[in-house]
Coordinates of C-alpha atoms in Angstrom, one line a residue:
Chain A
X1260 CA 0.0 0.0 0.0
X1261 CA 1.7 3.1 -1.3
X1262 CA 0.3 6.3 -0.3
X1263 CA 3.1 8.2 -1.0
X1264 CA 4.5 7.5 -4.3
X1265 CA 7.7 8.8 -6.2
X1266 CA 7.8 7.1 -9.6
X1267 CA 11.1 8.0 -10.9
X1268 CA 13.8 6.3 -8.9
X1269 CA 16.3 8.1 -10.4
X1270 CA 17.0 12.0 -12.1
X1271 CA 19.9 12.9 -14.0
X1272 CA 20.3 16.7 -14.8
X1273 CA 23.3 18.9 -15.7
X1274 CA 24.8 21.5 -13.4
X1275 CA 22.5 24.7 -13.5
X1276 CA 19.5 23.8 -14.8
X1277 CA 16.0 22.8 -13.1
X1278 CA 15.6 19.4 -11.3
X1279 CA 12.2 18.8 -10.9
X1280 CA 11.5 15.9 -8.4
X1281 CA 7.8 14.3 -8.4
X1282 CA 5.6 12.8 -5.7
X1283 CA 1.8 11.8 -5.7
X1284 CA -0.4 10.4 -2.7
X1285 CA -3.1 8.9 -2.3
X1286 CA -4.3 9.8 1.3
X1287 CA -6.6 12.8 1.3
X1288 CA -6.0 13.0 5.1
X1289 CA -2.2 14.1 4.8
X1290 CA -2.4 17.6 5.2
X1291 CA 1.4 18.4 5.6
X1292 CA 4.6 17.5 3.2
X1293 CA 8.0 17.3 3.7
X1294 CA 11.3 16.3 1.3
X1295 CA 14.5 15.2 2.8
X1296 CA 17.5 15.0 1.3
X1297 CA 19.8 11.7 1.9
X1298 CA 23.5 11.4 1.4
X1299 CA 25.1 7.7 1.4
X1300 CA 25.8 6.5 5.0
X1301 CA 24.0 9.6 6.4
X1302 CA 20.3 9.8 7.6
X1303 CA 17.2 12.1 5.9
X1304 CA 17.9 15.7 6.2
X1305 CA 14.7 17.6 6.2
X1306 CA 14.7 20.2 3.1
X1307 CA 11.8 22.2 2.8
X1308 CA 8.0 21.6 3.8
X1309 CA 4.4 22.9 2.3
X1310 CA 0.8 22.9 4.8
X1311 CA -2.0 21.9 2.9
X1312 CA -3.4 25.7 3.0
X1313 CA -0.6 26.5 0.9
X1314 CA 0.3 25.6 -3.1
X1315 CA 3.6 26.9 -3.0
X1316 CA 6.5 26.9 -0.7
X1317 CA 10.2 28.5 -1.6
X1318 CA 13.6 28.6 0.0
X1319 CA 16.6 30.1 -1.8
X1320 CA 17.1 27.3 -4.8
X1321 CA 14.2 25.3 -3.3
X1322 CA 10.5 25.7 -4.0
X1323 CA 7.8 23.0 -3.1
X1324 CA 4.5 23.2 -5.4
X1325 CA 1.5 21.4 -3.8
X1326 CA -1.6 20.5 -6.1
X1327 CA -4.1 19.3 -4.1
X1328 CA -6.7 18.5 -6.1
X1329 CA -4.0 16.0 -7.8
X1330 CA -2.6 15.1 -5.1
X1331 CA 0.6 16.2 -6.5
X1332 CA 3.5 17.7 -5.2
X1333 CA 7.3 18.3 -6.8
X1334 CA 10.1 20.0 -5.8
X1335 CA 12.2 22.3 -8.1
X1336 CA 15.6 22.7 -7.6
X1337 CA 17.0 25.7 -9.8
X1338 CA 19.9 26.3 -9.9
X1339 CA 21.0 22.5 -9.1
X1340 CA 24.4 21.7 -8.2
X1341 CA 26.4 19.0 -8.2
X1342 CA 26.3 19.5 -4.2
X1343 CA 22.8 18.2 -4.7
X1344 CA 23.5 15.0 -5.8
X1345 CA 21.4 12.5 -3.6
X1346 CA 18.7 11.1 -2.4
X1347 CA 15.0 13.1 -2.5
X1348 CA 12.5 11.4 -0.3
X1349 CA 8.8 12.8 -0.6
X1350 CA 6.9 12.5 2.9
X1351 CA 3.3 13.1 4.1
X1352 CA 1.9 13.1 7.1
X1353 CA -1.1 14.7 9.2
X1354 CA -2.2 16.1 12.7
X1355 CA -5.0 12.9 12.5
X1356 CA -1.8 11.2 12.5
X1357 CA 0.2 12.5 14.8
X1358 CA 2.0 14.5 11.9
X1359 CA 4.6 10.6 11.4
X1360 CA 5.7 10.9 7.9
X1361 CA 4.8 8.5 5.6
X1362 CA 7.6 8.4 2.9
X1363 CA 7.9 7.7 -0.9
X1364 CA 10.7 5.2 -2.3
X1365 CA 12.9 8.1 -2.8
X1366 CA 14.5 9.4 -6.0
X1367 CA 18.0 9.6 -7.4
X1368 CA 19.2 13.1 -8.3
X1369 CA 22.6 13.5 -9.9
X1370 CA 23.8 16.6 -11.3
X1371 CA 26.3 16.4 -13.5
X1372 CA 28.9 19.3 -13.9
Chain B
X1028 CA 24.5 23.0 15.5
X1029 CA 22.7 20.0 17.9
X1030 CA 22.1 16.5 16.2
X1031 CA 21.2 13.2 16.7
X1032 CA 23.7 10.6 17.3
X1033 CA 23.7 7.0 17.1
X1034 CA 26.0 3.9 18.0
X1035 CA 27.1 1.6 16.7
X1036 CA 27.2 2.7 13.3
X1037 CA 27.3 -0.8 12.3
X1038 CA 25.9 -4.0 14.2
X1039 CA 26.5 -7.5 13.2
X1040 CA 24.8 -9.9 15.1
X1041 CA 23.6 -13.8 14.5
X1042 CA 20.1 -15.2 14.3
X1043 CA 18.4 -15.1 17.7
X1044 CA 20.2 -13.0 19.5
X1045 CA 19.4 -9.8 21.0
X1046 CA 20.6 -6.4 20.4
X1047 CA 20.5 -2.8 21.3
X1048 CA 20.4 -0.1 19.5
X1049 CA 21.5 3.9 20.9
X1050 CA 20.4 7.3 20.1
X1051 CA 21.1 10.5 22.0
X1052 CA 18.1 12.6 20.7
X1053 CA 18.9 16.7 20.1
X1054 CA 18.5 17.6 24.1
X1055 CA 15.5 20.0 24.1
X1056 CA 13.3 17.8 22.0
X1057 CA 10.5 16.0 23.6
X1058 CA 9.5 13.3 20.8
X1059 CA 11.4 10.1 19.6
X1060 CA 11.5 7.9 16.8
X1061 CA 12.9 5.1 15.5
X1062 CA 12.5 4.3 12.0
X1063 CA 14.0 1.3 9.4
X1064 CA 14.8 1.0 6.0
X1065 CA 15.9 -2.1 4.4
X1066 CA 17.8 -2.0 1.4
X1067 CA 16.6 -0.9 -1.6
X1068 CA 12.8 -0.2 0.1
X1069 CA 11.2 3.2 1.9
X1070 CA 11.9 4.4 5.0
X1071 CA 9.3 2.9 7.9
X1072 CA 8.1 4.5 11.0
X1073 CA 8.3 1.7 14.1
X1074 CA 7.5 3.5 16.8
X1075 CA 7.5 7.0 18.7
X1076 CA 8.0 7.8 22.1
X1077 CA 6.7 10.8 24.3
X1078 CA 6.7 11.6 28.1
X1079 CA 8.4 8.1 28.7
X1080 CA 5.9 6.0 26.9
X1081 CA 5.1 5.0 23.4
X1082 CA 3.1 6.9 21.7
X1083 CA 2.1 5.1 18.2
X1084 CA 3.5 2.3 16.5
X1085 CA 3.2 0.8 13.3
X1086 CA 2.4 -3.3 12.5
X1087 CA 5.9 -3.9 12.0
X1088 CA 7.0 -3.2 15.7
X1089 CA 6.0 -6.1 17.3
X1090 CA 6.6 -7.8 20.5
X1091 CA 9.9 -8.8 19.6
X1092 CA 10.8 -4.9 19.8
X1093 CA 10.8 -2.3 22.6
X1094 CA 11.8 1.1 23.0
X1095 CA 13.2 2.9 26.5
X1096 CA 14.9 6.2 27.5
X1097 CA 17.1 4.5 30.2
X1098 CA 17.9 8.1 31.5
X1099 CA 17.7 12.0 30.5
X1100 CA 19.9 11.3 27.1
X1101 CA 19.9 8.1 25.8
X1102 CA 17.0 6.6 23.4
X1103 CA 17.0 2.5 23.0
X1104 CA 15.6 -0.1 20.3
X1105 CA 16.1 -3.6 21.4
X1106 CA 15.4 -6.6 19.5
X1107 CA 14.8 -8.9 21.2
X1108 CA 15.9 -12.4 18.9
X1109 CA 17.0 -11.3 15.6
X1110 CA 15.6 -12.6 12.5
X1111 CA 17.3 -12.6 9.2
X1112 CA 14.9 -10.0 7.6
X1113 CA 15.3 -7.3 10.7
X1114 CA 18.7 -6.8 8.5
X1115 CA 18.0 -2.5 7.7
X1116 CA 19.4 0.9 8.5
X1117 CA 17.6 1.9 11.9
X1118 CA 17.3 5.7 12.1
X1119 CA 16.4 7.5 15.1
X1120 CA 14.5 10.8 15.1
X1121 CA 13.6 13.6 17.3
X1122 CA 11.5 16.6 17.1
X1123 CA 9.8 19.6 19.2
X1124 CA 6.9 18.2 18.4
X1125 CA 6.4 20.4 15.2
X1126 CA 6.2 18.5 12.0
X1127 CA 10.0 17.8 10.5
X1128 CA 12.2 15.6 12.4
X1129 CA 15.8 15.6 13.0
X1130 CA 17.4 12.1 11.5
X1131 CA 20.6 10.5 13.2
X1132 CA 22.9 9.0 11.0
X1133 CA 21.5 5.5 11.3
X1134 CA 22.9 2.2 12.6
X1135 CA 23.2 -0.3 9.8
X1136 CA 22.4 -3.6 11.3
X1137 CA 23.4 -7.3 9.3
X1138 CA 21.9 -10.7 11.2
X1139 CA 23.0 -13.2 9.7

């Protein structure tokens, strides 16, 4: 049962242009979204969160889109880095549930220089 | 800037027996997590602790698992008898209680 879903396990994109990382759920209940970023041998690092009230969160090269009605969120990375290179997990949760994250598979990013 | 810590970084343990698991949440934080990931699959919530008890725990923590806070610092997972597929990352997690959680490092643990 995947509620939160991240179809592309991997993104390859070169040094300065827009990553765009997808995520869809299924859960109408999640009213709050997070993305953490994962380096090998390190754990999630939180990145960037949206509320439900909201459709658009940004933070300097980091912007979170939420569509509710699709149940669809991404995050865009501009410019991306090769610094970025790593794992994107997408993660929902809500107050019903004691805001614990459910999380996608994750996706790939590399950014090539 | 504070963090989570966990030991050992790497467990290797065989079939059946116990082990233990250690996180030192970020001090001022008041919630506790332990999450797993096994290779290649998602991240899974196991269990969260608040004001010394568990708060909510998923299907996968089962009675062969517990959780305690042995004193003001330290945050344990015990297994009790090791199975072949409890072989995952472990990551412990804290938080103010505020959505977002801070993620240790992660113990990678092999049973073989």
């Amino acid at each position: 049962d995947q509620q939160v879903k991240q179809n592309s396990p991997s993104l390859s994109v070169q040094e300065g242009r827009i990553s765009i990382l997808n995520c869809d759920y299924t859960n109408s209940m999640f009213d709050y979204f997070l993305w953490y970023k994962k380096y090998p041998a390190e754990g999630p690092t939180f990145l960037i969160s949206i509320s439900s009230i909201k459709d658009k969160n940004e933070d300097g090269r980091f912007t979170v889109f939420l569509n509710k009605s699709a149940k669809h969120l991404s995050l865009h990375i501009v410019p991306s880095q090769p610094g970025d290179s790593a794992v994107y997990f997408c993660a929902a949760s809500s107050l019903g549930g004691s805001y614990i994250p459910t999380f996608g598979r994750g996706t790939s990013l590399i950014v090539h220089p | 800037e504070p963090e989570v810590t966990q030991t050992p970084s790497h467990q290797v343990t065989q079939m059946g027996q116990e082990v233990i698991l250690r996180c030192v949440p970020i001090s001022n934080h008041l919630y506790f997590y332990w999450y797993r990931q096994i290779l290649g699959q998602k991240v899974e919530f196991l269990v969260s602790f608040y004001n010394n008890e568990i708060s909510e725990k998923s299907e996968i923590f089962d009675d062969q698992f517990s959780v305690e806070r042995p004193d003001g610092s330290n945050f344990t997972l015990k297994i009790r008898s090791t199975k072949l597929e409890d072989s995952a990352m472990y990551f412990c997690a804290s938080s103010e209680g505020t959505p977002g959680q801070y993620f240790g490092p992660g113990t990678r643990l092999t049973v073989t």
